[in-house]
Amino acid sequence: MPSRRVQLNAVQTLALGFAALILLGGVLLALPVSSRNGCALPFLDALFTAASASCVTGLVLYDTCTQFTLFGQAVILLLIQVGGMGFMTVSILVAVLLHRRIGLRQRSILMDSVGALQMGGIVRLTRRAIRVTLTCEGAGAVLLALWFCPRYGVGRGLWMSLFHAVSSFCNAGFDLLGTGASLTTIAGEPLPNIVLMALVICGGLGFLVWDDLLTHGHHVRRWRLHSKIVAFSTTLLFAGGVAAFYFLEKDHAFAGAAPARRALMAAFQSVTCRTAGFNTAPLTALSQSGTLLTMILMFIGAGSGSTGGGAKVNTVSVLFLSAFAQVRRKEDVNVFRRRLDTATIQRAYSSVSIFFLACLAGTMVMCLQGISLDSALFEAISAVGTVGLTRGVTPYLPELSKLTVLLLMFAGRVGSMSVAMAVTRDRPQPKLRNIPEKILIG
């Protein structure tokens, strides 16, 4: 009897693709040639680092500069680039360069990879996404070289400029300063701070927003509804975050800083905790209110179809709009003179619910292994939101907690909803539907 061929759907293909990328990266980083001391890393540690890079998170067990050789750093950079753009985007780029035909199945997978709304024009959107990525990273590397090269020499300065430009645009959070304290040593430097913030924002907007920007320019009325929501929500969160951090951390993490430096640090914190993973202020010095605000912004994250993670700013916006409509006793959820369909609202609630449950599950596992509740919750949100910020517990995680954080990073990059869909079977819709009945809510 002939064997039955297993056909993977688009979500399962993406999940397996990212898993294979992480496994390959783990093998390469475990090689002695990847470490400066010439000794092979424990495979779980190498796999953790590969997952953090591929899932553009930035949680690290070892300092990237002092632990890894140029080869190891190059492997991490490649994982960040492929993970940030999406491995399917890179494979389509290769197919286009080789003039190969892209079939319907590849286009379907690509829709999930770049977050497209329809299959038509998907290859054009992918090409534009690649051009935007290379342009932003190239421009960022040139500007950063003006700061790095005079301080580290031409060769190392250029490498550090390229590495940080890619890491920023892909919202990865890996750095090569070698301090083990992220970017705290350059907190008062305007050029690198502003360039890195700009790259993080550009990567976090998403390729659909960039497509509207390049197609329609400043004619916002002609943008997709998705782009309008992402752009408006991102601006609101950035401005609100800057103001909140500026005043909340005046006597805590930003204590002693001049007003201009404090404003720069507040702006950087507002940007980076929405999935970038860099920090210019010590996170353990944040006030309780500042820590909570950081976790909220990490939970929200960047836009769908971007290099960032989180529950996604547009998804959370849909929840707020839906709740606001309910409070006003409106049947429809309207925004920018458009009505959101019920399926979109239901998917938003489901996505955020699964994301929240993943955070709680990861927190529970780490608490069982002796990590304090606040640090465990912070670490779990940072991992599943692919942020990369930590309160200093990452290098000291027990083995089970390492594996838990690794799985959270994977779920955060592929999408918690997508992972749940990938491991469940597709069932046909029944012809007969059950009788509806109301229950009390709220």
Coordinates of C-alpha atoms in Angstrom, one line a residue:
M1 CA 0.0 0.0 0.0
P2 CA 1.6 3.4 -1.0
S3 CA 2.6 5.6 1.8
R4 CA 0.6 8.8 2.4
R5 CA 2.5 12.0 1.8
V6 CA 2.3 14.5 4.6
Q7 CA 1.4 18.0 3.3
L8 CA 2.5 20.8 5.6
N9 CA 0.5 24.0 5.6
A10 CA 2.1 27.5 5.5
V11 CA 2.2 27.9 9.3
Q12 CA 3.8 24.5 9.8
T13 CA 6.4 25.2 7.1
L14 CA 7.3 28.5 8.7
A15 CA 7.7 26.9 12.1
L16 CA 9.8 24.1 10.9
G17 CA 11.9 26.5 8.8
F18 CA 12.7 28.6 11.9
A19 CA 13.4 25.5 13.9
A20 CA 15.9 24.3 11.2
L21 CA 17.6 27.7 11.2
I22 CA 18.0 27.6 15.0
L23 CA 19.4 24.1 14.9
L24 CA 21.9 25.0 12.2
G25 CA 23.0 28.1 14.1
G26 CA 23.3 26.1 17.3
V27 CA 25.6 23.6 15.6
L28 CA 27.8 26.4 14.2
L29 CA 28.0 28.3 17.4
A30 CA 28.9 25.2 19.3
L31 CA 32.1 24.7 17.2
P32 CA 35.4 25.6 18.9
V33 CA 36.1 28.1 16.1
S34 CA 33.2 30.2 17.3
S35 CA 34.6 30.8 20.8
R36 CA 37.6 32.9 21.6
N37 CA 38.9 30.4 24.2
G38 CA 38.9 27.6 21.5
C39 CA 36.5 25.5 23.6
A40 CA 33.1 24.2 22.3
L41 CA 30.1 25.8 24.0
P42 CA 27.6 23.5 25.7
F43 CA 25.1 22.7 23.0
L44 CA 22.1 24.0 24.9
D45 CA 23.9 27.3 25.4
A46 CA 24.8 27.4 21.7
L47 CA 21.2 26.6 20.8
F48 CA 19.9 29.2 23.1
T49 CA 22.1 31.9 21.5
A50 CA 21.1 30.7 18.0
A51 CA 17.4 30.9 19.0
S52 CA 17.9 34.4 20.5
A53 CA 19.6 35.6 17.2
S54 CA 17.2 33.8 14.8
C55 CA 14.2 35.0 16.8
V56 CA 15.7 38.5 16.9
T57 CA 15.4 38.6 20.7
G58 CA 18.8 39.5 22.2
L59 CA 18.7 37.5 25.5
V60 CA 22.3 36.2 25.9
L61 CA 24.1 33.8 28.2
Y62 CA 27.5 35.2 27.2
D63 CA 28.7 38.6 26.1
T64 CA 28.8 38.5 22.3
C65 CA 32.0 40.5 21.9
T66 CA 34.1 38.7 24.5
Q67 CA 32.8 35.2 24.0
F68 CA 32.6 34.8 20.2
T69 CA 35.2 35.1 17.5
L70 CA 34.7 37.0 14.3
F71 CA 33.4 33.8 12.8
G72 CA 30.9 33.3 15.7
Q73 CA 29.8 37.0 15.5
A74 CA 29.3 36.6 11.7
V75 CA 27.1 33.5 12.3
I76 CA 25.0 35.5 14.8
L77 CA 24.8 38.4 12.4
L78 CA 23.6 36.1 9.6
L79 CA 21.0 34.5 11.9
I80 CA 19.7 38.0 12.9
Q81 CA 19.4 39.0 9.3
V82 CA 17.6 35.9 8.1
G83 CA 15.5 35.8 11.3
G84 CA 14.6 39.4 11.0
M85 CA 13.6 39.4 7.3
G86 CA 12.1 35.9 7.6
F87 CA 13.8 32.8 6.1
M88 CA 11.1 32.6 3.4
T89 CA 11.8 36.1 2.3
V90 CA 15.5 35.2 1.9
S91 CA 14.7 32.1 0.0
I92 CA 12.4 34.0 -2.4
L93 CA 15.3 36.5 -2.9
V94 CA 17.5 33.6 -4.0
A95 CA 14.8 32.3 -6.3
V96 CA 14.4 35.8 -7.9
L97 CA 18.1 36.2 -8.4
L98 CA 18.2 32.7 -10.0
H99 CA 15.2 33.7 -12.2
R100 CA 13.2 30.8 -10.9
R101 CA 9.4 30.7 -10.9
I102 CA 7.6 31.2 -7.6
G103 CA 4.6 28.9 -7.2
L104 CA 1.3 29.4 -5.4
R105 CA 2.5 27.4 -2.4
Q106 CA 5.6 29.5 -2.0
R107 CA 3.5 32.7 -2.3
S108 CA 1.1 31.4 0.4
I109 CA 4.0 30.7 2.8
L110 CA 5.4 34.1 2.0
M111 CA 2.1 35.8 3.0
D112 CA 2.5 34.5 6.5
S113 CA 6.2 35.3 6.5
V114 CA 5.9 39.0 5.7
G115 CA 2.4 39.6 7.0
A116 CA 0.8 40.3 3.7
L117 CA -3.0 40.7 3.5
Q118 CA -3.4 39.1 0.1
M119 CA -1.5 37.0 -2.3
G120 CA -1.6 39.4 -5.2
G121 CA 1.6 41.5 -5.5
I122 CA 3.3 39.4 -2.8
V123 CA 6.6 39.1 -4.8
R124 CA 6.6 42.8 -5.4
L125 CA 6.1 43.5 -1.7
T126 CA 8.9 41.1 -0.9
R127 CA 11.3 42.8 -3.3
R128 CA 10.4 46.1 -1.8
A129 CA 10.9 44.8 1.8
I130 CA 14.4 43.6 0.9
R131 CA 15.2 47.0 -0.7
V132 CA 14.0 48.8 2.4
T133 CA 15.9 46.5 4.7
L134 CA 19.2 46.9 2.8
T135 CA 18.8 50.6 2.4
C136 CA 18.0 51.3 6.1
E137 CA 20.8 49.0 7.3
G138 CA 23.3 50.5 4.8
A139 CA 22.4 54.1 5.7
G140 CA 22.5 53.2 9.4
A141 CA 25.9 51.5 9.1
V142 CA 27.4 54.6 7.3
L143 CA 26.1 57.0 10.0
L144 CA 27.3 54.7 12.9
A145 CA 30.7 54.4 11.2
L146 CA 31.2 58.2 11.8
W147 CA 31.0 57.4 15.5
F148 CA 32.6 53.9 15.8
C149 CA 35.6 54.3 13.4
P150 CA 37.3 57.2 15.2
R151 CA 37.0 55.2 18.5
Y152 CA 37.7 51.6 17.4
G153 CA 39.7 52.0 14.2
V154 CA 38.6 51.6 10.6
G155 CA 38.4 47.8 10.4
R156 CA 36.7 47.1 13.7
G157 CA 34.7 50.3 13.5
L158 CA 33.1 49.3 10.2
W159 CA 32.3 45.8 11.5
M160 CA 30.7 47.2 14.7
S161 CA 28.7 49.7 12.6
L162 CA 27.4 47.0 10.3
F163 CA 26.6 44.7 13.2
H164 CA 24.7 47.3 15.2
A165 CA 22.8 48.6 12.2
V166 CA 21.5 45.1 11.3
S167 CA 20.9 44.3 15.0
S168 CA 18.9 47.5 15.4
F169 CA 16.8 47.3 12.2
C170 CA 16.0 43.7 13.0
N171 CA 15.1 44.6 16.6
A172 CA 17.6 42.0 17.8
G173 CA 19.4 43.8 20.7
F174 CA 22.8 42.1 20.3
D175 CA 25.8 44.5 20.8
L176 CA 29.6 44.3 20.4
L177 CA 30.6 46.9 23.0
G178 CA 32.0 44.2 25.3
T179 CA 30.7 45.7 28.5
G180 CA 28.1 43.1 29.3
A181 CA 25.8 46.0 30.1
S182 CA 24.3 46.7 26.7
L183 CA 24.6 50.3 25.6
T184 CA 24.8 51.9 29.1
T185 CA 28.3 53.3 28.4
I186 CA 27.1 55.4 25.5
A187 CA 23.9 56.7 27.1
G188 CA 24.8 60.4 26.5
E189 CA 26.0 60.1 22.9
P190 CA 23.5 61.6 20.5
L191 CA 24.6 60.2 17.2
P192 CA 24.5 56.4 18.0
N193 CA 21.4 56.8 20.1
I194 CA 19.4 58.6 17.5
V195 CA 20.6 56.4 14.6
L196 CA 19.8 53.2 16.6
M197 CA 16.4 54.5 17.6
A198 CA 15.6 55.4 14.0
L199 CA 16.6 51.9 12.8
V200 CA 14.5 50.2 15.5
I201 CA 11.4 52.2 14.6
C202 CA 11.9 51.6 10.9
G203 CA 12.2 47.9 11.4
G204 CA 9.3 47.8 13.8
L205 CA 6.8 49.5 11.5
G206 CA 6.4 46.5 9.3
F207 CA 6.8 46.1 5.5
L208 CA 3.1 46.8 4.7
V209 CA 3.6 50.3 6.3
W210 CA 6.7 50.8 4.2
D211 CA 4.9 49.7 1.1
D212 CA 2.3 52.4 1.7
L213 CA 4.9 55.0 2.5
L214 CA 6.8 54.3 -0.7
T215 CA 3.6 54.1 -2.8
H216 CA 1.5 56.9 -1.5
G217 CA 4.0 59.0 0.5
H218 CA 2.4 61.6 2.9
H219 CA -1.1 61.0 1.4
V220 CA -2.2 59.1 4.6
R221 CA -5.8 58.8 3.4
R222 CA -4.7 56.4 0.7
W223 CA -2.9 54.1 3.1
R224 CA -4.2 50.7 4.2
L225 CA -6.2 50.7 7.4
H226 CA -3.5 48.5 8.9
S227 CA -0.8 51.1 8.2
K228 CA -2.8 53.9 9.6
I229 CA -3.4 52.0 12.9
V230 CA 0.3 51.0 13.2
A231 CA 1.6 54.5 12.5
F232 CA -0.8 56.2 14.8
S233 CA -0.4 53.7 17.7
T234 CA 3.4 53.7 17.3
T235 CA 3.5 57.5 17.5
L236 CA 1.2 57.6 20.5
L237 CA 3.1 54.9 22.4
F238 CA 6.5 56.6 21.6
A239 CA 5.4 60.0 22.8
G240 CA 3.6 58.6 25.9
G241 CA 6.6 56.4 26.8
V242 CA 9.0 59.3 26.5
A243 CA 7.0 61.5 28.8
A244 CA 6.3 58.7 31.3
F245 CA 10.0 57.6 31.5
Y246 CA 11.3 61.1 31.7
F247 CA 9.3 61.9 34.9
L248 CA 9.1 58.4 36.5
E249 CA 12.9 57.8 36.3
K250 CA 14.0 61.3 37.2
D251 CA 15.1 60.1 40.7
H252 CA 15.8 56.5 39.8
A253 CA 17.4 55.1 36.6
F254 CA 18.1 58.6 35.2
A255 CA 19.1 60.2 38.5
G256 CA 21.8 62.8 38.1
A257 CA 21.4 63.1 34.4
A258 CA 21.1 66.5 32.8
P259 CA 17.7 67.3 31.2
A260 CA 18.9 66.8 27.7
R261 CA 20.6 63.5 28.5
R262 CA 17.5 62.4 30.5
A263 CA 15.3 63.2 27.5
L264 CA 17.5 61.1 25.2
M265 CA 17.5 58.2 27.7
A266 CA 13.8 58.4 28.0
A267 CA 13.3 58.4 24.3
F268 CA 15.7 55.4 23.9
Q269 CA 13.9 53.5 26.6
S270 CA 10.5 54.2 25.1
V271 CA 11.7 52.8 21.7
T272 CA 13.9 49.9 22.7
C273 CA 11.6 48.2 25.1
R274 CA 9.1 47.6 22.3
T275 CA 11.2 44.6 21.1
A276 CA 14.6 46.1 20.4
G277 CA 16.4 44.8 23.4
F278 CA 19.1 47.5 23.9
N279 CA 19.2 49.6 27.0
T280 CA 21.1 52.8 28.0
A281 CA 19.9 52.7 31.6
P282 CA 20.4 49.9 34.1
L283 CA 17.1 48.0 34.2
T284 CA 17.6 47.0 37.9
A285 CA 17.7 50.7 38.7
L286 CA 14.2 51.4 37.2
S287 CA 11.5 52.4 39.6
Q288 CA 8.6 49.9 40.2
S289 CA 6.4 52.1 37.9
G290 CA 9.1 52.2 35.3
T291 CA 9.5 48.5 35.4
L292 CA 5.8 47.9 35.0
L293 CA 5.7 50.4 32.1
T294 CA 8.6 48.6 30.4
M295 CA 6.8 45.2 30.7
I296 CA 3.6 46.8 29.2
L297 CA 5.5 48.2 26.3
M298 CA 7.3 44.8 25.8
F299 CA 4.0 43.0 25.8
I300 CA 2.5 45.3 23.2
G301 CA 5.6 45.2 20.9
A302 CA 5.9 46.3 17.3
G303 CA 3.7 46.1 14.2
S304 CA 2.6 42.9 12.5
G305 CA 4.8 41.8 9.5
S306 CA 7.8 43.7 11.0
T307 CA 11.1 42.6 12.3
G308 CA 9.8 43.1 15.9
G309 CA 7.7 40.9 18.2
G310 CA 5.2 41.3 21.0
A311 CA 1.5 40.9 20.9
K312 CA 1.7 43.5 18.1
V313 CA 0.6 47.1 18.4
N314 CA -2.1 46.8 15.8
T315 CA -3.6 43.7 17.5
V316 CA -3.7 45.4 20.9
S317 CA -5.2 48.5 19.3
V318 CA -8.0 46.3 17.9
L319 CA -8.7 45.1 21.5
F320 CA -8.9 48.6 22.8
L321 CA -11.1 49.8 19.9
S322 CA -13.4 46.8 20.5
A323 CA -13.7 47.4 24.2
F324 CA -14.3 51.1 23.6
A325 CA -17.1 50.3 21.2
Q326 CA -18.7 48.0 23.8
V327 CA -18.5 50.7 26.4
R328 CA -20.3 53.1 24.1
R329 CA -22.9 50.3 23.3
K330 CA -21.9 50.2 19.6
E331 CA -22.3 47.0 17.6
D332 CA -19.6 48.0 15.1
V333 CA -16.0 48.7 15.7
N334 CA -15.1 51.7 13.5
V335 CA -11.7 53.4 13.0
F336 CA -10.5 55.9 10.3
R337 CA -14.0 55.6 8.6
R338 CA -13.7 51.9 8.3
R339 CA -15.4 49.0 10.1
L340 CA -13.4 46.1 11.4
D341 CA -14.9 42.7 10.6
T342 CA -15.8 40.2 13.3
A343 CA -13.2 37.7 12.2
T344 CA -10.4 40.2 12.7
I345 CA -11.6 41.1 16.2
Q346 CA -11.9 37.4 17.2
R347 CA -8.4 36.6 15.9
A348 CA -7.0 39.6 17.9
Y349 CA -8.6 38.3 21.1
S350 CA -7.4 34.8 20.5
S351 CA -3.8 35.9 19.6
V352 CA -3.4 38.1 22.7
S353 CA -5.0 35.5 25.0
I354 CA -2.5 32.8 23.8
F355 CA 0.4 35.3 24.1
F356 CA -0.7 36.1 27.7
L357 CA -1.0 32.4 28.6
A358 CA 2.5 31.8 27.2
C359 CA 3.9 34.6 29.4
L360 CA 2.2 33.1 32.5
A361 CA 3.4 29.5 31.7
G362 CA 7.0 30.7 31.3
T363 CA 6.8 32.7 34.5
M364 CA 5.5 29.7 36.4
V365 CA 8.3 27.4 35.3
M366 CA 11.0 30.0 36.2
C367 CA 9.4 30.7 39.6
L368 CA 9.4 26.9 40.3
Q369 CA 13.2 27.0 39.8
G370 CA 13.8 29.7 42.3
I371 CA 13.6 32.9 40.2
S372 CA 11.7 35.8 41.8
L373 CA 8.3 36.6 40.5
D374 CA 9.1 40.0 39.1
S375 CA 12.3 38.9 37.4
A376 CA 10.6 35.7 36.0
L377 CA 7.7 37.7 34.6
F378 CA 10.0 40.3 33.1
E379 CA 12.1 37.5 31.5
A380 CA 9.1 35.7 30.1
I381 CA 7.5 38.8 28.6
S382 CA 10.9 39.8 27.1
A383 CA 11.4 36.3 25.6
V384 CA 7.9 35.7 24.1
G385 CA 7.9 39.4 23.0
T386 CA 11.4 38.8 21.4
V387 CA 12.6 41.9 23.2
G388 CA 15.8 40.9 24.8
L389 CA 15.8 43.0 27.9
T390 CA 16.7 41.3 31.2
R391 CA 17.0 42.1 34.9
G392 CA 20.3 40.2 34.9
V393 CA 18.9 36.6 35.4
T394 CA 19.5 35.3 31.8
P395 CA 23.1 34.1 32.3
Y396 CA 22.1 32.2 35.5
L397 CA 19.0 30.4 34.3
P398 CA 18.8 26.7 35.2
E399 CA 18.6 24.2 32.4
L400 CA 14.8 23.9 32.4
S401 CA 14.4 27.6 32.5
K402 CA 16.8 28.0 29.5
L403 CA 14.8 25.6 27.5
T404 CA 11.6 27.4 28.5
V405 CA 12.9 30.8 27.5
L406 CA 14.2 29.2 24.2
L407 CA 10.7 27.9 23.4
L408 CA 9.1 31.3 24.4
M409 CA 11.5 33.1 22.0
F410 CA 10.6 30.6 19.2
A411 CA 6.8 31.1 19.8
G412 CA 7.3 34.8 19.9
R413 CA 9.0 35.0 16.6
V414 CA 6.8 32.6 14.7
G415 CA 3.8 33.9 16.5
S416 CA 2.2 32.3 19.6
M417 CA -1.1 31.9 17.6
S418 CA 0.8 30.4 14.6
V419 CA 2.6 27.9 16.8
A420 CA -0.7 26.8 18.4
M421 CA -2.2 26.4 14.9
A422 CA 0.9 24.5 13.7
V423 CA 0.6 21.8 16.4
T424 CA -3.2 21.3 16.0
R425 CA -4.9 19.5 13.2
D426 CA -7.2 21.2 10.7
R427 CA -10.7 20.0 11.2
P428 CA -13.5 20.6 8.6
Q429 CA -16.3 22.9 9.6
P430 CA -19.3 20.9 10.7
K431 CA -22.4 21.3 8.6
L432 CA -24.7 21.4 11.7
R433 CA -24.0 24.1 14.2
N434 CA -24.9 24.0 17.9
I435 CA -27.8 26.0 19.3
P436 CA -26.4 29.4 20.6
E437 CA -26.9 30.3 24.3
K438 CA -25.8 33.4 26.3
I439 CA -23.7 33.4 29.4
L440 CA -22.8 36.2 31.8
I441 CA -19.7 38.2 30.8
G442 CA -18.0 40.8 33.0

